[in-house]
GROMACS .gro file of C-alpha atoms in nm:
model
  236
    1UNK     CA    1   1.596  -4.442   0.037
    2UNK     CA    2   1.326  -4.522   0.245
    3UNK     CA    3   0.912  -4.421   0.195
    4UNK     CA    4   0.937  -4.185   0.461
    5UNK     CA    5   1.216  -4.002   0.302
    6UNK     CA    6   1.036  -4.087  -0.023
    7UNK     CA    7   0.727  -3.848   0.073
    8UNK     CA    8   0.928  -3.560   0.183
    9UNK     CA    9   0.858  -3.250   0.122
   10UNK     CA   10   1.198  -3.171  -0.007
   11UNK     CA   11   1.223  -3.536  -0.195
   12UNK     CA   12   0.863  -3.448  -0.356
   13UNK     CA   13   0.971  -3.137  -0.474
   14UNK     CA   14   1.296  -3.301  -0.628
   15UNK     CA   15   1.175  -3.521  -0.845
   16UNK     CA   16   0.851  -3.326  -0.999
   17UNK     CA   17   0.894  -3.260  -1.333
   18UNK     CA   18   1.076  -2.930  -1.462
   19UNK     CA   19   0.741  -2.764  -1.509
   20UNK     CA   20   0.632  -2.792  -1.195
   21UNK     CA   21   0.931  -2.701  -1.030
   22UNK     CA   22   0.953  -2.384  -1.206
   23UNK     CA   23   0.615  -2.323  -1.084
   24UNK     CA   24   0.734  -2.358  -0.759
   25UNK     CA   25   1.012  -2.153  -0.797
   26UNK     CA   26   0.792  -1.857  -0.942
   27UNK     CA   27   0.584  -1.905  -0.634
   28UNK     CA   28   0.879  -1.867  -0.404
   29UNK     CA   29   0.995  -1.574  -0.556
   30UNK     CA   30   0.654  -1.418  -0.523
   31UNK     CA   31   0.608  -1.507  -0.160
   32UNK     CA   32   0.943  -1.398  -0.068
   33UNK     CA   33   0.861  -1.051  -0.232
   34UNK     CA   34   0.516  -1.040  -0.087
   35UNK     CA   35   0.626  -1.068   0.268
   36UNK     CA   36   0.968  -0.815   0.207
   37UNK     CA   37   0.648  -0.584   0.081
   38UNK     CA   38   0.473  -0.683   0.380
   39UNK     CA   39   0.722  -0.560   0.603
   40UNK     CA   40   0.806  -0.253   0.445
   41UNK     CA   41   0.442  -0.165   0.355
   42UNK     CA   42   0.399  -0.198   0.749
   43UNK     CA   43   0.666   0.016   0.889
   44UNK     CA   44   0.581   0.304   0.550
   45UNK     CA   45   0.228   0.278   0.729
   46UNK     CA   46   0.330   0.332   1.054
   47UNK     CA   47   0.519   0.599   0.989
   48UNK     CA   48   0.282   0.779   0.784
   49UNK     CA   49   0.002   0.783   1.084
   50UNK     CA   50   0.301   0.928   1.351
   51UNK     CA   51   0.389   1.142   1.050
   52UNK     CA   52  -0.009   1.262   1.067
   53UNK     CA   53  -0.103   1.243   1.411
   54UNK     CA   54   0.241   1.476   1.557
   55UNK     CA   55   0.111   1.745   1.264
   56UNK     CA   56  -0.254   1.715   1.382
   57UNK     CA   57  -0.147   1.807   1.723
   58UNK     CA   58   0.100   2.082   1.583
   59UNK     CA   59  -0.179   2.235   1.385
   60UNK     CA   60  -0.412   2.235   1.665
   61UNK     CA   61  -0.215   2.360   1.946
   62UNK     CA   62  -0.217   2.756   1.832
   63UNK     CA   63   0.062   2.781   1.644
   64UNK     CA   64   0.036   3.057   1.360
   65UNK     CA   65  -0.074   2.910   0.991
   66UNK     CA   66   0.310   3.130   0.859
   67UNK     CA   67   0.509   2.942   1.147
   68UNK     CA   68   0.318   2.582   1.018
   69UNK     CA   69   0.389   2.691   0.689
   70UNK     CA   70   0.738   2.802   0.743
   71UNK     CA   71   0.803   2.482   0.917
   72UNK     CA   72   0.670   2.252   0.672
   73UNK     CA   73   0.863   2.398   0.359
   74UNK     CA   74   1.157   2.355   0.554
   75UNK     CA   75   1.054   1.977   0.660
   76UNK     CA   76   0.943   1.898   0.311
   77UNK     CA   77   1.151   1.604   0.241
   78UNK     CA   78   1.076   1.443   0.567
   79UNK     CA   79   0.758   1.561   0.679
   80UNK     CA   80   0.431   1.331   0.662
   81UNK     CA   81   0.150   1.355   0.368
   82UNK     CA   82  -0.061   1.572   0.625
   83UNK     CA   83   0.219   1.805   0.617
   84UNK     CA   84   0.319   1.844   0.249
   85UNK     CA   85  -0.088   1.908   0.182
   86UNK     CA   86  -0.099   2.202   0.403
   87UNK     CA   87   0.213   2.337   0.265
   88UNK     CA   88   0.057   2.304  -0.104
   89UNK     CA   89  -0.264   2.458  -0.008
   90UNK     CA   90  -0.119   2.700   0.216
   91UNK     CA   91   0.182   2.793  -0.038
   92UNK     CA   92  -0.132   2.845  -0.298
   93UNK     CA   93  -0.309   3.093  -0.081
   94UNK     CA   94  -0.034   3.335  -0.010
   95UNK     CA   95   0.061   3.356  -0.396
   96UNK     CA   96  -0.329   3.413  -0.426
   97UNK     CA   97  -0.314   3.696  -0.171
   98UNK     CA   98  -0.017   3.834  -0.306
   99UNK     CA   99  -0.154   3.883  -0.657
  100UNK     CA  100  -0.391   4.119  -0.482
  101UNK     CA  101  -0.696   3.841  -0.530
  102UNK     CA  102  -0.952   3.875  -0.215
  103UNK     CA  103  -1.233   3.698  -0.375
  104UNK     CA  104  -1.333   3.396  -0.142
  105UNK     CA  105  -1.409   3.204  -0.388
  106UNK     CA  106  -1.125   3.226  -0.626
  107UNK     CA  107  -0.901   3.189  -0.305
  108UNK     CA  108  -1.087   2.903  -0.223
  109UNK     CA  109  -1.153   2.713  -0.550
  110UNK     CA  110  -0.704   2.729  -0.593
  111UNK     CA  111  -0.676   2.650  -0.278
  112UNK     CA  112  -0.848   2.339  -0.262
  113UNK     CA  113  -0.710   2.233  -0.631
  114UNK     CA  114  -0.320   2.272  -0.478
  115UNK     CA  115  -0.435   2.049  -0.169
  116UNK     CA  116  -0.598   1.794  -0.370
  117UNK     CA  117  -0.309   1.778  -0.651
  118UNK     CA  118  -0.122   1.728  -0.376
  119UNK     CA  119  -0.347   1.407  -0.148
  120UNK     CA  120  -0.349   1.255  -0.517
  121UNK     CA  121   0.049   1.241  -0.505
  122UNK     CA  122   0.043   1.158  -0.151
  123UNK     CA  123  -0.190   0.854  -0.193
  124UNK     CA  124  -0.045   0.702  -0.472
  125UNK     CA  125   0.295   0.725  -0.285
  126UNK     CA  126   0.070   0.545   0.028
  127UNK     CA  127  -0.067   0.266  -0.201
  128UNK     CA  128   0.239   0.186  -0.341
  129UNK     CA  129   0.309  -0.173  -0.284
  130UNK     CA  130  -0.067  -0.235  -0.259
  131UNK     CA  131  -0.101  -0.378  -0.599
  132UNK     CA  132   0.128  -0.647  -0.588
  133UNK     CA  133   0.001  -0.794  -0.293
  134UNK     CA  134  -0.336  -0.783  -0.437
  135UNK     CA  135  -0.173  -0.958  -0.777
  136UNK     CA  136  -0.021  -1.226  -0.553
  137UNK     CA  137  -0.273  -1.324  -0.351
  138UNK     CA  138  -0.519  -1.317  -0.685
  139UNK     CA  139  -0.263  -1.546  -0.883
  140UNK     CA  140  -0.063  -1.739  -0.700
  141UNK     CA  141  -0.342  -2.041  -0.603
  142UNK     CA  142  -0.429  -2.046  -1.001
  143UNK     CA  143  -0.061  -2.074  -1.082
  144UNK     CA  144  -0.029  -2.375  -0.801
  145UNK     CA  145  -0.304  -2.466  -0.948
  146UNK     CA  146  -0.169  -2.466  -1.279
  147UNK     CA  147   0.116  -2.697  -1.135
  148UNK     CA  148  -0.089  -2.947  -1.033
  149UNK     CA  149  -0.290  -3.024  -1.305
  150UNK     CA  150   0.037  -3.015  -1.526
  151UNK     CA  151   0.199  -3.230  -1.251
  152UNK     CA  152  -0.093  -3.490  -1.227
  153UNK     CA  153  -0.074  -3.523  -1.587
  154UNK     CA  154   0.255  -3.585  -1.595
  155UNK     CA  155   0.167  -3.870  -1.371
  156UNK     CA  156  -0.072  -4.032  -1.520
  157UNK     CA  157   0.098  -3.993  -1.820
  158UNK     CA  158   0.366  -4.223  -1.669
  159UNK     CA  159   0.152  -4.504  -1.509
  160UNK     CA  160   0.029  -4.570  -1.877
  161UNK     CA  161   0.288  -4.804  -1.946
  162UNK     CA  162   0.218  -5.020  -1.633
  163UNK     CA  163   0.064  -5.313  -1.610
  164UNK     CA  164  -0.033  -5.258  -1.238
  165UNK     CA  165  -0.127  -4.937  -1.064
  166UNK     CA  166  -0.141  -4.967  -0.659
  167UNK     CA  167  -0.195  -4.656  -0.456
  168UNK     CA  168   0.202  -4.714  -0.360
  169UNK     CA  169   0.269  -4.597  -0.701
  170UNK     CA  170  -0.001  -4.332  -0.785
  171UNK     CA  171   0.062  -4.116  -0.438
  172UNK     CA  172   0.404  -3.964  -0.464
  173UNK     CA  173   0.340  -3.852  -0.852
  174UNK     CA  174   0.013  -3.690  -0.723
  175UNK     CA  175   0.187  -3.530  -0.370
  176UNK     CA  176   0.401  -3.385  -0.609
  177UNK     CA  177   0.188  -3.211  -0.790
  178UNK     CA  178  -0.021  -3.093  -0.486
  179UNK     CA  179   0.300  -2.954  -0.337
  180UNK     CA  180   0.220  -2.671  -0.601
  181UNK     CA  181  -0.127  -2.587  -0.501
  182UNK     CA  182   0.041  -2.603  -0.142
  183UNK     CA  183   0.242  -2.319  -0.222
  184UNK     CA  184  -0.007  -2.144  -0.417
  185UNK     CA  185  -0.175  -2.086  -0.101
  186UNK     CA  186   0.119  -2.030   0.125
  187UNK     CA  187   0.190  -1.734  -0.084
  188UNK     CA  188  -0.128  -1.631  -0.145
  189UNK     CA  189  -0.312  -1.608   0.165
  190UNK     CA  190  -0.032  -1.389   0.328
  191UNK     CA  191  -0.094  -1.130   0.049
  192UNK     CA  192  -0.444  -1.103   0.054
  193UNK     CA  193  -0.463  -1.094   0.443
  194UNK     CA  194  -0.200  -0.795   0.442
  195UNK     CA  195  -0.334  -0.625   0.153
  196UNK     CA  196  -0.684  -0.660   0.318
  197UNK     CA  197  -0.560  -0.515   0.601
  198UNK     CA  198  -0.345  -0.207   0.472
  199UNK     CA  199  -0.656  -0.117   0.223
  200UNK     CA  200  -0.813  -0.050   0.494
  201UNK     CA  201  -0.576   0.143   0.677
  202UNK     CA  202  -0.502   0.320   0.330
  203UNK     CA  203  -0.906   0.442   0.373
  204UNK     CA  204  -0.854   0.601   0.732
  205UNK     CA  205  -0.529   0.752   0.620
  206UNK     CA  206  -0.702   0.904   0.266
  207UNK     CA  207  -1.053   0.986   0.533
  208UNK     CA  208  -0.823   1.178   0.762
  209UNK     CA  209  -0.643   1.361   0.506
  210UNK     CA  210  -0.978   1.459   0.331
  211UNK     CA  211  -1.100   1.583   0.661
  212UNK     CA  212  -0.806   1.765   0.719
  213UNK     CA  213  -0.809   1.906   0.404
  214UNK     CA  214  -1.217   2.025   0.480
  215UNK     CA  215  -1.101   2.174   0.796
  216UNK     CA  216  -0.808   2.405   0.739
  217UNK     CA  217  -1.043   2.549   0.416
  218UNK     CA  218  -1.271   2.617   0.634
  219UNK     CA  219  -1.036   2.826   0.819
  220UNK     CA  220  -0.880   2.980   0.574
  221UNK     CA  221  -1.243   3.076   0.464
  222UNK     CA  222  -1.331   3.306   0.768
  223UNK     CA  223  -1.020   3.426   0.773
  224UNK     CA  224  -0.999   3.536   0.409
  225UNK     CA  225  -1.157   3.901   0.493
  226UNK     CA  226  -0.857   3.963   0.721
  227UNK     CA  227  -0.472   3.949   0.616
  228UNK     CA  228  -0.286   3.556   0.595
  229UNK     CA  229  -0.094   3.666   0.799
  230UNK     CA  230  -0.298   3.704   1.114
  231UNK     CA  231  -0.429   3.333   1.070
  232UNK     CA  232  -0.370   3.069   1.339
  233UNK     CA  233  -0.534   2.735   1.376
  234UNK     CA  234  -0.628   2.800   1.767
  235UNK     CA  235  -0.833   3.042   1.730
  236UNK     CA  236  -1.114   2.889   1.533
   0.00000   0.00000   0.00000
């Protein structure tokens, strides 16, 4: 075998010592999972802000509140976190009306309490996912870490018994332990850049939804005099 095949990644990797390779594999497990999370977390994103964005326009275009609300019990299942939050709040109302309560306050006060039961739910659903990217990108370069030092240990633990120590002989016991820190990173810095970037797309998802949520009270508000029935989202 020659030095260039010697230096290999795959070669280096071959011969480090059962420690580190176990490190290694751990750190390939975790970077395979982070980017299957990655992908999914991206298209559960997506999805969520068409989910929104067609139930914005719904809600805005002059349908009735009952024909919203009647069409987003039925969607339930498949419907978008917007959706499911006006159905709580809006399902909370009418039972409010029906016991006979017209105090805006009351109405109001459960009201808001079924929406934001429900944007609790519908955010932890969102950040699913989140935490384990943060965990990998947080651990992994301390646990490459953790394979080098063991591996360069293991190295110089080795050149003890020799009587001559050339930098022929030091090199591929140290490249193999700095394949770990290699991987460290190549895990990590996938999973912080993606969770960096879907906490922050988390935020403008949680800031519409609170905004939402703000809006349709206050419509609900000057329209609590008059019966639920009569409400639409046009006309205010």
């Amino acid at each position: 075998m020659n030095a260039s095949q010697d230096m290999s990644i795959l070669s280096l990797i071959l011969q480090a010592s059962w420690v580190v390779q176990l490190v290694m594999l751990i750190l390939v497990v975790a970077s395979v999972a982070s980017w299957a999370t990655i992908f999914r977390k991206s298209q559960a994103l997506k999805q969520v802000r068409q989910f929104n964005e067609s139930f914005e326009q719904d809600f805005w275009s002059g349908q009735s509140l009952n024909d919203l609300y009647n069409s987003a019990t039925q969607n339930a299942k498949h419907g978008g976190p917007m959706e499911r939050i006006f159905a709580s709040g809006m399902r909370e109302y009418k039972k409010l009306r029906e016991r006979r309560i017209n105090d805006s306050g009351t109405l109001m006060d459960g009201t808001r309490r079924a929406m934001r039961a429900s944007f609790q739910r519908e955010m932890d659903e969102v950040e699913s996912g989140l935490s384990f990217l943060g965990t990998v990108g947080s651990v992994s370069p301390y646990v490459g870490l953790f394979g080098t030092v063991w591996g360069v240990m293991h190295a110089f633990t080795g050149f003890a018994n020799m009587e001559q120590i050339t930098l022929a002989t030091v090199a591929p016991g140290i490249a193999e332990a700095l394949v770990a820190t290699a991987m460290g990173l190549f895990a990590a810095i996938p999973a912080v850049t993606a969770y960096n970037r879907y906490a922050n797309s988390i935020d403008r998802i949680a800031n519409s939804q609170e905004t939402f949520m703000e809006e349709f009270t206050n419509i609900l508000q000057r329209n609590v005099s008059g019966p639920a029935t009569s409400a639409t989202a046009s006309g205010y």
